[in-house]
């Protein structure tokens, strides 16, 4: 037999009738449902308060909102359960339960993908350890920063000292160049007097001298000639890169070489020298100085030859990156490996004056010309008797070294 929940007029009956007049049981259900509903209402209120008070955006705040809506609907269901004890609003209660079911399904679907992310979240202990590691890393970073600041301060001091030293060096070089010019320039006048009187002695008294007197007169003449050559070379060294003639121009290197060979034509003819060169490019340079460099290097190659040897000199040039590499190679007496750098020192001679004449300044002039163009000059050799090679490295777009202030113009009054 099925119990009927309809009244005599076909309407639904309130739920309280099922308690058969047992008031204590009825109020027990009312109290339990009311407390449960109150707890359900407090949970979404707490979640809403959390979302509003939290700083920044929570990546899964929408899932918390769905969960709060689900809990709120659950609490409302308990409230309707209390109402249906006296008012049979079962249709409203059913629709509410359906809505609660839909929201609960949506909440479950939203929360499930979040489980891996939630599991990946660090525990408070892990966060505390990470914070400690971060603090230690920050301490090391601060220490490193402090060390870097000390190092930078030290480098600044070193750079100031280096700039001061470079300034002192530049000043010393300028003073040395000025001294070389003044000394060589002012020595010419007394030297001309000495040479003039030597010539007078030779014309007037040479026939009266004999033996040691003639030999001493020859020694004086030779010394005057050597001194004259030395002073002229000093002047040439001090003139490199000075005066209004210093300018760059593009010109075939072969033409510069040809002009440099003209003053050496007598030596070339008398020694039977063979001078060869391949294709030489157009070079941007101060060709007056390049001609002097060629003349000095080729003159040395003609001079420093073994007894009875026929000089052979080869000039070649190739592009290496942004530089020209010019090589002047000879088959002369060569250079000992230990002296390859020393030969460029001023007044440095590897052989006595009576063996090979010279002032010991020619290669110093050549290197200064190379440096004036922003380039380099160095020598290589396989040893004595096996020839030598001089390597000139010139920038394809050179910038001439500026003339030092304070020194006189060597072209004036020379």
XYZ file of C-alpha atoms in Angstrom:
414
model
C 0.000 0.000 0.000
C 1.454 3.360 -1.112
C 1.161 6.368 1.234
C -0.318 9.507 -0.393
C 1.369 12.954 0.005
C -1.618 14.728 -1.561
C -4.419 16.417 0.333
C -8.101 15.828 -0.242
C -8.118 18.642 -2.810
C -5.062 17.150 -4.728
C -2.472 19.620 -3.332
C 0.940 18.537 -1.925
C 1.296 18.152 1.834
C 4.041 19.750 3.947
C 6.958 17.570 5.014
C 6.246 18.033 8.750
C 3.265 15.666 8.576
C 5.670 12.750 8.133
C 6.930 13.278 11.702
C 3.464 12.172 13.031
C 3.285 14.966 15.581
C 6.651 14.187 17.219
C 7.766 17.785 17.854
C 11.141 16.907 19.324
C 12.145 15.027 16.193
C 10.859 17.835 13.986
C 12.890 20.526 15.765
C 15.959 18.298 15.775
C 15.857 18.258 11.952
C 15.161 21.995 11.830
C 18.154 22.770 14.101
C 20.496 20.432 12.190
C 19.498 21.838 8.777
C 19.752 25.436 10.012
C 23.277 24.951 11.455
C 24.399 23.119 8.296
C 23.004 25.941 6.103
C 24.759 28.530 8.287
C 28.071 26.677 7.894
C 27.563 26.449 4.125
C 26.890 30.195 3.927
C 30.030 31.044 5.953
C 32.310 29.082 3.610
C 31.609 31.169 0.427
C 31.663 34.363 2.482
C 35.152 33.408 3.684
C 36.277 32.596 0.120
C 34.925 35.909 -1.200
C 36.737 37.745 1.620
C 39.941 35.866 0.736
C 39.698 36.786 -2.965
C 39.024 40.453 -2.194
C 41.801 40.797 0.366
C 44.480 38.903 -1.533
C 47.035 41.124 -3.333
C 47.454 40.287 -7.009
C 45.513 38.039 -9.321
C 45.019 34.367 -8.419
C 45.495 32.126 -11.441
C 42.655 29.795 -10.411
C 40.327 32.351 -8.784
C 37.526 31.383 -11.159
C 37.619 27.803 -9.792
C 37.284 29.153 -6.243
C 34.307 31.257 -7.386
C 32.586 28.156 -8.824
C 33.266 26.259 -5.619
C 31.795 29.136 -3.559
C 28.660 29.150 -5.739
C 28.307 25.374 -5.267
C 28.585 25.670 -1.472
C 26.102 28.577 -1.457
C 23.539 26.510 -3.396
C 24.062 23.597 -1.003
C 23.284 25.873 1.945
C 20.209 27.232 0.163
C 18.999 23.638 -0.371
C 19.079 23.109 3.398
C 17.089 26.311 3.919
C 14.430 25.111 1.443
C 14.388 21.757 3.281
C 13.388 23.634 6.455
C 10.719 25.606 4.550
C 9.193 22.446 3.066
C 8.452 21.226 6.602
C 5.525 23.666 6.652
C 5.185 24.772 3.005
C 5.206 22.174 0.210
C 7.453 24.069 -2.302
C 8.864 20.834 -3.663
C 9.112 22.101 -7.228
C 11.356 24.995 -6.152
C 13.405 22.591 -4.050
C 13.774 20.218 -7.025
C 14.891 22.953 -9.414
C 17.362 24.203 -6.834
C 18.796 20.709 -6.429
C 19.127 20.428 -10.220
C 20.947 23.767 -10.353
C 23.184 22.634 -7.482
C 23.978 19.409 -9.354
C 24.941 21.332 -12.507
C 27.139 23.749 -10.580
C 28.766 20.846 -8.696
C 29.579 19.109 -11.996
C 31.094 22.314 -13.380
C 33.083 22.777 -10.172
C 34.411 19.218 -10.339
C 35.352 19.692 -14.018
C 37.166 22.918 -13.145
C 39.019 21.535 -10.134
C 40.260 18.277 -11.664
C 42.775 19.952 -14.059
C 44.072 21.995 -11.155
C 45.107 18.938 -9.148
C 48.583 18.578 -10.803
C 49.256 22.278 -10.299
C 48.172 22.099 -6.679
C 50.337 19.030 -6.124
C 53.276 20.889 -7.627
C 52.890 23.735 -5.173
C 55.623 23.789 -2.562
C 54.958 23.093 1.060
C 55.681 25.757 3.693
C 58.861 23.892 4.641
C 60.007 23.860 1.020
C 59.190 27.554 0.655
C 61.131 28.313 3.837
C 64.152 26.376 2.488
C 63.874 28.167 -0.865
C 63.709 31.522 0.904
C 66.815 30.610 2.898
C 68.662 29.657 -0.297
C 67.506 32.892 -1.898
C 68.775 34.865 1.080
C 72.155 33.099 0.851
C 72.298 33.791 -2.901
C 71.480 37.445 -2.253
C 74.248 37.593 0.347
C 76.723 36.088 -2.140
C 75.512 38.508 -4.803
C 76.025 41.458 -2.480
C 79.512 40.210 -1.640
C 80.301 39.790 -5.340
C 78.917 43.247 -6.039
C 81.106 44.651 -3.283
C 84.154 42.913 -4.726
C 83.301 44.232 -8.198
C 82.996 47.746 -6.841
C 86.399 47.401 -5.198
C 87.847 46.005 -8.422
C 86.303 48.819 -10.473
C 87.716 51.363 -8.055
C 91.126 49.711 -8.373
C 90.858 49.734 -12.161
C 89.937 53.399 -12.155
C 93.016 54.144 -10.083
C 95.131 52.004 -12.440
C 93.642 53.741 -15.490
C 94.412 57.152 -14.001
C 97.979 56.038 -13.339
C 98.218 54.624 -16.862
C 96.919 57.852 -18.391
C 99.391 59.829 -16.283
C 102.218 57.511 -17.343
C 101.206 57.791 -21.006
C 101.098 61.566 -20.702
C 104.559 61.532 -19.139
C 105.805 59.206 -21.869
C 104.343 61.355 -24.644
C 105.889 64.427 -23.074
C 109.255 62.682 -22.779
C 109.087 61.512 -26.410
C 108.148 65.023 -27.551
C 111.032 66.479 -25.572
C 113.397 63.857 -26.994
C 112.281 64.577 -30.554
C 112.642 68.299 -29.962
C 116.103 67.755 -28.497
C 117.117 65.560 -31.471
C 116.007 68.239 -33.899
C 117.601 71.130 -32.046
C 120.834 69.234 -31.414
C 121.189 68.037 -34.987
C 120.128 71.389 -36.424
C 122.475 73.458 -34.252
C 125.404 71.104 -34.818
C 125.381 71.755 -38.551
C 126.862 75.250 -38.285
C 130.054 74.276 -36.351
C 130.348 71.140 -38.469
C 130.306 73.235 -41.641
C 133.083 75.350 -40.162
C 135.140 72.253 -39.392
C 134.527 70.857 -42.890
C 135.487 74.196 -44.448
C 138.759 74.400 -42.540
C 139.548 70.762 -43.358
C 139.088 71.556 -47.048
C 141.368 74.601 -46.680
C 144.002 72.443 -45.007
C 143.809 69.911 -47.809
C 144.123 72.566 -50.539
C 146.903 74.646 -48.936
C 148.966 72.238 -46.913
C 148.389 68.726 -48.259
C 151.575 68.872 -50.347
C 153.580 69.918 -47.290
C 152.272 67.022 -45.166
C 153.568 63.506 -45.254
C 153.242 60.282 -43.291
C 151.158 60.683 -40.149
C 150.076 64.215 -41.092
C 148.304 63.006 -44.250
C 146.748 60.090 -42.365
C 145.480 62.381 -39.609
C 144.008 64.755 -42.186
C 142.191 61.848 -43.821
C 140.881 60.758 -40.407
C 139.531 64.270 -39.795
C 137.825 64.339 -43.210
C 136.291 60.904 -42.655
C 135.071 61.905 -39.186
C 133.476 65.069 -40.576
C 131.688 63.077 -43.274
C 130.422 60.543 -40.742
C 129.252 63.300 -38.421
C 127.487 65.036 -41.325
C 125.684 61.799 -42.254
C 124.734 61.225 -38.618
C 123.298 64.731 -38.227
C 121.357 64.440 -41.494
C 119.881 61.122 -40.347
C 118.910 62.649 -36.994
C 117.164 65.464 -38.828
C 115.394 62.927 -41.046
C 114.252 61.012 -37.950
C 112.870 64.154 -36.307
C 111.114 65.249 -39.512
C 108.987 62.087 -39.887
C 105.321 63.099 -39.631
C 106.021 66.813 -39.172
C 105.433 69.913 -41.202
C 102.819 70.903 -43.749
C 103.884 68.189 -46.207
C 102.271 65.396 -44.197
C 99.232 64.301 -46.188
C 97.720 61.063 -47.436
C 97.192 60.344 -51.111
C 96.264 57.236 -53.111
C 99.114 56.301 -55.435
C 100.485 53.153 -57.090
C 103.088 51.619 -54.828
C 105.126 50.689 -57.908
C 105.575 54.394 -58.747
C 106.810 55.134 -55.232
C 109.228 52.207 -55.445
C 110.543 53.409 -58.799
C 111.278 56.874 -57.417
C 113.000 55.368 -54.374
C 115.322 53.356 -56.645
C 116.586 56.369 -58.606
C 119.102 57.584 -55.958
C 120.323 53.972 -55.645
C 120.866 53.434 -59.375
C 124.670 53.737 -59.026
C 124.849 51.082 -56.300
C 122.440 48.837 -58.214
C 124.531 49.070 -61.392
C 127.901 48.594 -59.700
C 126.752 45.565 -57.690
C 124.752 43.996 -60.542
C 121.779 43.758 -58.219
C 118.521 42.138 -59.335
C 115.423 43.892 -57.989
C 112.085 42.253 -58.760
C 108.533 42.867 -57.652
C 105.121 41.475 -58.441
C 101.941 43.438 -58.954
C 101.787 46.240 -56.404
C 98.453 47.883 -55.450
C 97.392 51.496 -55.147
C 98.053 52.465 -51.526
C 96.711 55.368 -49.492
C 99.745 56.743 -47.660
C 102.238 59.573 -47.348
C 104.297 58.388 -50.295
C 107.183 60.778 -49.677
C 107.860 58.866 -46.450
C 107.172 55.461 -48.017
C 109.777 56.286 -50.657
C 112.285 57.064 -47.895
C 111.428 53.739 -46.217
C 111.955 51.803 -49.467
C 115.209 53.636 -50.107
C 116.572 52.839 -46.631
C 115.574 49.155 -46.687
C 116.750 48.514 -50.250
C 119.946 50.483 -49.595
C 120.630 48.240 -46.587
C 119.929 45.149 -48.691
C 122.492 46.344 -51.281
C 125.047 47.200 -48.601
C 124.848 44.200 -46.278
C 126.028 41.541 -48.736
C 128.695 38.878 -48.550
C 132.016 39.297 -50.380
C 131.429 39.003 -54.144
C 127.705 38.235 -53.786
C 125.180 39.534 -56.307
C 122.269 41.146 -54.458
C 118.756 39.948 -55.203
C 115.882 41.915 -53.677
C 112.209 41.022 -53.997
C 109.313 43.319 -53.100
C 105.798 41.887 -52.814
C 102.525 43.092 -51.345
C 99.281 41.348 -50.372
C 96.045 42.302 -48.624
C 95.504 40.811 -45.177
C 92.140 41.818 -43.770
C 92.145 45.615 -43.540
C 95.937 45.924 -43.901
C 98.558 45.778 -46.623
C 101.462 43.408 -45.980
C 104.566 44.584 -47.846
C 107.656 42.337 -47.745
C 111.172 43.416 -48.786
C 113.288 40.235 -48.944
C 117.005 39.980 -49.772
C 119.760 37.382 -50.021
C 122.207 39.315 -47.845
C 124.184 38.435 -44.731
C 121.051 37.986 -42.635
C 120.353 38.922 -39.014
C 120.998 36.779 -35.922
C 117.638 35.766 -34.330
C 118.556 37.472 -31.045
C 119.078 40.809 -32.874
C 115.881 40.929 -34.955
C 114.357 43.586 -32.699
C 117.576 45.294 -31.669
C 118.349 46.387 -35.248
C 115.527 48.963 -35.017
C 117.094 50.730 -32.010
C 118.617 54.104 -32.759
C 122.440 54.080 -33.116
C 122.395 50.263 -32.862
C 125.019 48.712 -35.159
C 125.693 44.998 -35.550
C 128.933 45.508 -37.502
C 131.950 47.849 -37.166
C 132.012 51.087 -39.147
C 134.984 49.940 -41.212
C 133.043 46.872 -42.416
C 129.719 48.511 -43.290
C 129.233 52.249 -43.280
C 126.149 53.853 -41.742
C 124.846 55.910 -38.854
C 122.675 53.233 -37.210
C 119.537 55.369 -37.595
C 118.102 54.157 -40.932
C 115.939 51.329 -39.545
C 114.746 53.544 -36.684
C 113.532 56.017 -39.317
C 111.776 53.199 -41.199
C 109.942 52.003 -38.090
C 108.916 55.555 -37.196
C 107.459 55.957 -40.706
C 105.461 52.747 -40.237
C 104.170 53.850 -36.821
C 103.336 57.289 -38.251
C 100.916 55.531 -40.628
C 99.424 53.437 -37.811
C 101.295 50.352 -38.994
C 104.148 48.058 -37.966
C 107.601 47.117 -39.200
C 109.466 44.000 -38.117
C 112.201 41.727 -39.453
C 112.569 37.980 -39.932
C 115.655 35.975 -40.911
C 116.768 32.374 -41.017
C 120.117 33.391 -39.556
C 123.422 34.831 -40.632
C 124.249 34.333 -44.307
C 120.663 33.370 -45.200
C 119.110 36.720 -46.058
C 116.472 38.753 -44.262
C 112.886 39.889 -44.760
C 111.397 43.176 -43.581
C 107.619 43.134 -43.116
C 105.678 46.392 -43.379
C 102.042 46.267 -42.227
C 100.013 49.314 -43.291
C 96.296 50.006 -42.679
C 94.356 50.296 -45.924
C 92.645 53.347 -44.388
C 95.455 54.892 -42.321
C 95.214 57.805 -39.920
C 98.462 59.706 -39.627
C 99.816 60.179 -36.141
C 99.370 63.787 -35.097
C 102.498 65.894 -34.766
C 103.449 66.519 -31.175
C 102.833 70.014 -29.922
C 105.705 72.113 -28.682
C 108.341 70.900 -31.128
C 109.600 73.252 -33.844
C 108.885 72.652 -37.506
C 111.961 70.841 -38.780
C 111.517 72.284 -42.247
C 112.193 75.827 -41.047
C 115.810 76.980 -41.092
C 117.247 73.520 -41.795
